[in-house]
Short mmCIF file of N, CA and C in Angstrom, two decimals:
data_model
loop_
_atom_site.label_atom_id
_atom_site.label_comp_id
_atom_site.label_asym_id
_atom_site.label_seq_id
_atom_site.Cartn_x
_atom_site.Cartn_y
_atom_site.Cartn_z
N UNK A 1378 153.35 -119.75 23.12
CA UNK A 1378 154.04 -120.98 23.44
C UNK A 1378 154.95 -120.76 24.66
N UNK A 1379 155.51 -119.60 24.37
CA UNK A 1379 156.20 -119.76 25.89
C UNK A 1379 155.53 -119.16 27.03
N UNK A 1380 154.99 -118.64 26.94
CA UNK A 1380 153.76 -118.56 28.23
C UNK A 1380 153.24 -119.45 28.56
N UNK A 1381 152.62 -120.69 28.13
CA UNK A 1381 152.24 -121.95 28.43
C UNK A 1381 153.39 -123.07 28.92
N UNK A 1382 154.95 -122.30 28.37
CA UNK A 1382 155.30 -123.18 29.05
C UNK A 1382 156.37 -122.68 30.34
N UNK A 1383 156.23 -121.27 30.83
CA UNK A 1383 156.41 -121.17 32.23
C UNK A 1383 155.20 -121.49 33.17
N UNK A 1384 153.66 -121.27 32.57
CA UNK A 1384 152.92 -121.34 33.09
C UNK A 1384 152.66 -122.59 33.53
N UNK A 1385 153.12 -123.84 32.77
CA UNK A 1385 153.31 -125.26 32.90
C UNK A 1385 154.17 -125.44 34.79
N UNK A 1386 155.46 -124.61 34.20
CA UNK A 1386 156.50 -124.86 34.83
C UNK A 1386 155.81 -124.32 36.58
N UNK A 1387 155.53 -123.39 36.36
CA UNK A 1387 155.13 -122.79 37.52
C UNK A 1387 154.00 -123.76 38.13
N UNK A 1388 152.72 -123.92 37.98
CA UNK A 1388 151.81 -125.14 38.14
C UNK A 1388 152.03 -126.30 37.92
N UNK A 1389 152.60 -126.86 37.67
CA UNK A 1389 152.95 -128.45 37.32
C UNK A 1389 151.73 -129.11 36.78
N UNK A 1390 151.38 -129.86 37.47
CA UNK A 1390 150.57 -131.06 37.17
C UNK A 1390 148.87 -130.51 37.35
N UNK A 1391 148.88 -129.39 38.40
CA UNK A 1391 147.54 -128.68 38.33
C UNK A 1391 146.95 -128.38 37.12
N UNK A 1392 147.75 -127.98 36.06
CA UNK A 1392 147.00 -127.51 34.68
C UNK A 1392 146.33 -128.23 34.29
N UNK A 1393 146.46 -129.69 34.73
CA UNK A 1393 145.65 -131.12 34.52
C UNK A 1393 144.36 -131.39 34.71
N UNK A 1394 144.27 -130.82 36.14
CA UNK A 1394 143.08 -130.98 36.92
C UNK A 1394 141.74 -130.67 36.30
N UNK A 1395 140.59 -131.09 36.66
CA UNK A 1395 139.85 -130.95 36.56
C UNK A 1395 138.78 -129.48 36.69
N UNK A 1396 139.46 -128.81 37.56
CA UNK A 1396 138.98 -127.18 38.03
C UNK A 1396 140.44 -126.88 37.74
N UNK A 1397 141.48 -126.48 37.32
CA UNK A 1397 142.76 -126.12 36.55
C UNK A 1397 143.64 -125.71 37.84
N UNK A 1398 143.71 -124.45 38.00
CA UNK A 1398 144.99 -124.09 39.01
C UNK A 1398 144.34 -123.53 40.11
N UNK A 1399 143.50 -123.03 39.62
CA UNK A 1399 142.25 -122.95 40.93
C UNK A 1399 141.34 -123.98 41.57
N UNK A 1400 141.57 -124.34 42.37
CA UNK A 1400 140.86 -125.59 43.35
C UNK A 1400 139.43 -124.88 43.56
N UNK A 1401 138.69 -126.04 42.98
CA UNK A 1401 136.70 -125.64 43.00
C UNK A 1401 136.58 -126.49 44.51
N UNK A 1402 135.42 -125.62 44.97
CA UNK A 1402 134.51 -126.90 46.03
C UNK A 1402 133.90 -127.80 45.33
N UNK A 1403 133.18 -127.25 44.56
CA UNK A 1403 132.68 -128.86 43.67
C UNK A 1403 132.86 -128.94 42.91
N UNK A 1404 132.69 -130.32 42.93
CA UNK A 1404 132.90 -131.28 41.03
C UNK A 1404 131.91 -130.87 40.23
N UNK A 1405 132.61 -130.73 39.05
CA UNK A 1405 131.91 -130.30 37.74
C UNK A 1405 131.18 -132.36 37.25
N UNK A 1406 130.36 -131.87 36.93
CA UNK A 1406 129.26 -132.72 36.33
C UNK A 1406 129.26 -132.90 35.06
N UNK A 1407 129.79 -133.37 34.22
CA UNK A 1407 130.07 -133.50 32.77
C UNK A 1407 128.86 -134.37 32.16
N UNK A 1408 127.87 -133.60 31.20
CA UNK A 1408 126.62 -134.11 31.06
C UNK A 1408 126.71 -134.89 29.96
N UNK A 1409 127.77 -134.98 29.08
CA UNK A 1409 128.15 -135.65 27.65
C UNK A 1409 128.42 -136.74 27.80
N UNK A 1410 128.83 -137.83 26.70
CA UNK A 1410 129.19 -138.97 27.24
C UNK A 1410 129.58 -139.26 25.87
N UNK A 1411 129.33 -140.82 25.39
CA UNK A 1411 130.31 -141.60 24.56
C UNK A 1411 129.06 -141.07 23.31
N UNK A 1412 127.94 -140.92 23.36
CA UNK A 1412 127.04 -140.36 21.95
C UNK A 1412 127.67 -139.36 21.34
N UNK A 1413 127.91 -138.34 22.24
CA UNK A 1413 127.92 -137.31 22.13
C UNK A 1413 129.40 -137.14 21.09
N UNK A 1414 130.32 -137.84 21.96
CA UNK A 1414 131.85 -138.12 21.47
C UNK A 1414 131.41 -138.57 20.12
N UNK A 1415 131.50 -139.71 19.94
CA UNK A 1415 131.11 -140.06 18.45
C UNK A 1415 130.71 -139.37 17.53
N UNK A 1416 129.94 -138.47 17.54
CA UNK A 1416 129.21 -137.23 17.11
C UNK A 1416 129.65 -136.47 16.54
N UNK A 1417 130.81 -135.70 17.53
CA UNK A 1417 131.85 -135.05 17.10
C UNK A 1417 132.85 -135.70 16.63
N UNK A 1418 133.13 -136.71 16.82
CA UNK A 1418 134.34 -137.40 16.35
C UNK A 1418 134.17 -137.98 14.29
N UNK A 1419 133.07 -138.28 14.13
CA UNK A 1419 132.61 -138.75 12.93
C UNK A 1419 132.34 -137.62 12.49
N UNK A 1420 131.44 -135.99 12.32
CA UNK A 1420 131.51 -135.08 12.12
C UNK A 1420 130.35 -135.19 11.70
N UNK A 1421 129.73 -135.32 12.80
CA UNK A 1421 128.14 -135.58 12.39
C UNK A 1421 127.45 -134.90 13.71
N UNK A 1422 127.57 -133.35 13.83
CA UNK A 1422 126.88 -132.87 15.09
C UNK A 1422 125.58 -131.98 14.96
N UNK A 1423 126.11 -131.64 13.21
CA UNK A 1423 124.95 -130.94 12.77
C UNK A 1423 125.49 -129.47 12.85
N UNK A 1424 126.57 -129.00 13.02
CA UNK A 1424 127.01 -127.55 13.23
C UNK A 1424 127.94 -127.23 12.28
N UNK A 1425 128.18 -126.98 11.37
CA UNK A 1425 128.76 -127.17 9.99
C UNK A 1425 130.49 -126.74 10.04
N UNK A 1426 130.53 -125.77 11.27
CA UNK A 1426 131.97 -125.26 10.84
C UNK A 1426 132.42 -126.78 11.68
N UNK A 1427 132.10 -127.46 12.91
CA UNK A 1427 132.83 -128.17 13.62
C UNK A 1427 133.22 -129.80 12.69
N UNK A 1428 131.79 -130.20 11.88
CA UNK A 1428 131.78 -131.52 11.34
C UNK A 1428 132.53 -131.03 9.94
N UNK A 1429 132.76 -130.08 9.49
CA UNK A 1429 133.79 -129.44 8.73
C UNK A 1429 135.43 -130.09 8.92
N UNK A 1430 135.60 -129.40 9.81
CA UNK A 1430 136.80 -129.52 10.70
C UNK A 1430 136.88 -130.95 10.92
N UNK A 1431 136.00 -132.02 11.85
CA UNK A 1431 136.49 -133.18 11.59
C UNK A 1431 136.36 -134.08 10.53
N UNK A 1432 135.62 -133.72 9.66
CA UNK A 1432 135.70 -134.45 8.36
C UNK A 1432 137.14 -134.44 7.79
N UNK A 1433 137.81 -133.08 7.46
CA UNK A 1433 139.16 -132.68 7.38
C UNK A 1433 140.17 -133.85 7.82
N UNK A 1434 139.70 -133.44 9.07
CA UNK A 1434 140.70 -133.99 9.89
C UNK A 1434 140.76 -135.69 9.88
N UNK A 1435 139.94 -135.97 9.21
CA UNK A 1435 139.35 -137.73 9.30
C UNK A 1435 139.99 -138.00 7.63
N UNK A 1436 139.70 -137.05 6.61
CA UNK A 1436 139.93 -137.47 5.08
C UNK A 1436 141.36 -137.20 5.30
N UNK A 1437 141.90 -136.17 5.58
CA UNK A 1437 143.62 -135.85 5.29
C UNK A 1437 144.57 -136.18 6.68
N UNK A 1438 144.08 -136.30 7.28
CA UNK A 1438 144.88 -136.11 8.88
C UNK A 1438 145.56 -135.10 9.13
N UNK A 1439 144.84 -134.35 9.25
CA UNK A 1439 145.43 -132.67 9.26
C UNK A 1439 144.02 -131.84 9.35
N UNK A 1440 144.31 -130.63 10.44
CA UNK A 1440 143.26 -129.92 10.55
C UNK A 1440 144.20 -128.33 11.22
N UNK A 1441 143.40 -126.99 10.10
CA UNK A 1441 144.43 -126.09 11.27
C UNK A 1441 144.42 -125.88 12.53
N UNK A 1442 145.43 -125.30 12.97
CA UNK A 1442 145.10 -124.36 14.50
C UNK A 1442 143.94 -123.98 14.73
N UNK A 1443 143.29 -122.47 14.33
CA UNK A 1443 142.10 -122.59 14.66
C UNK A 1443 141.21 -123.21 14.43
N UNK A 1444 141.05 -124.70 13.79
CA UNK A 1444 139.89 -125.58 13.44
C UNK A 1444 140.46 -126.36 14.73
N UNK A 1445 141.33 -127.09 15.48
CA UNK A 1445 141.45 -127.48 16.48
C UNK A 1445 141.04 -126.98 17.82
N UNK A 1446 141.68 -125.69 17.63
CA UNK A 1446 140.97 -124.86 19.16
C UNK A 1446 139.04 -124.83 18.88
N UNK A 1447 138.61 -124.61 17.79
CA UNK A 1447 137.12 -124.60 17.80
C UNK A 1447 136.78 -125.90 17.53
N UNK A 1448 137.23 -126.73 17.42
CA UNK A 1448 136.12 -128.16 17.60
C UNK A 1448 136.58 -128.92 18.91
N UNK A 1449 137.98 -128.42 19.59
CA UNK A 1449 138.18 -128.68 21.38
C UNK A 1449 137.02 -127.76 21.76
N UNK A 1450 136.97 -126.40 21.88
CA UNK A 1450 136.10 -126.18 22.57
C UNK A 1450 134.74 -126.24 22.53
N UNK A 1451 133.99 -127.09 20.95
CA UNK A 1451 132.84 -127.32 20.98
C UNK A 1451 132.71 -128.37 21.72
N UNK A 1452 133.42 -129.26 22.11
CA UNK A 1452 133.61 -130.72 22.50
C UNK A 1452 133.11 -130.56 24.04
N UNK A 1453 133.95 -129.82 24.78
CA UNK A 1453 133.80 -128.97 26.19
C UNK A 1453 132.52 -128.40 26.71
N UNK A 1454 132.39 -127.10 25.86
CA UNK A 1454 131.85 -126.44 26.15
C UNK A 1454 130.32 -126.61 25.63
N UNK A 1455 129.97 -126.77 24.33
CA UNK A 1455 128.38 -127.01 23.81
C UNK A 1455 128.16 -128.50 24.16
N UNK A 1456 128.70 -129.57 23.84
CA UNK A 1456 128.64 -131.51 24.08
C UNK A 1456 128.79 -131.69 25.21
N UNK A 1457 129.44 -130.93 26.77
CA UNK A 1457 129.81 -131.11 27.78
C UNK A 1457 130.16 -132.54 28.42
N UNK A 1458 131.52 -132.60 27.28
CA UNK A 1458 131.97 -133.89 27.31
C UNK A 1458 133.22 -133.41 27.93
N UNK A 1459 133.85 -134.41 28.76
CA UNK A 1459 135.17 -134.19 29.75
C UNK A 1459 136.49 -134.78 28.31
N UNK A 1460 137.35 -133.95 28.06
CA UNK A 1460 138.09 -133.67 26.86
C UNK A 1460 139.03 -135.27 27.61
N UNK A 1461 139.31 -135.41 29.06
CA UNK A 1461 140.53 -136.38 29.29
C UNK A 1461 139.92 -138.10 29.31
N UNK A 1462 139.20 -138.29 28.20
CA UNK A 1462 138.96 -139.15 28.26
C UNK A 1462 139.60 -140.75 28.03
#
């Protein structure tokens, strides 16, 4: 926590960006879209630990730490859906 938040302090608004604190030549191409979202969002992706996690998170409103960091980064990284939607 506090590393994220000098690291905040130090970068500002870059952590935002789209390529993060490092400036890309090109734009990333985000191949996911609103199916895909839904998908994960209803907990219906077919990958058991992630539709786990949002089922959880849909019946109680509550999901842990690491069930958050692993169904953000399934969202990203396997659905290649842009998280700032």
């Amino acid at each position: 926590r506090d590393y994220f938040h000098f690291y905040a302090f130090k970068h500002g608004n870059a952590i935002f960006r789209e390529s993060g604190v490092v400036p890309r030549r090109r734009k990333v191409a985000w191949r996911g879209g609103n199916e895909e979202f839904q998908l994960w969002a209803e907990g219906r992706t077919g990958y058991p630990l992630v539709d786990a996690c949002m089922r959880e998170l849909k019946a109680t409103g509550w999901m842990s730490n690491r069930g958050r960091q692993n169904v953000a980064s399934f969202l990203v990284l396997d659905l290649d859906v842009d998280w700032r939607r």
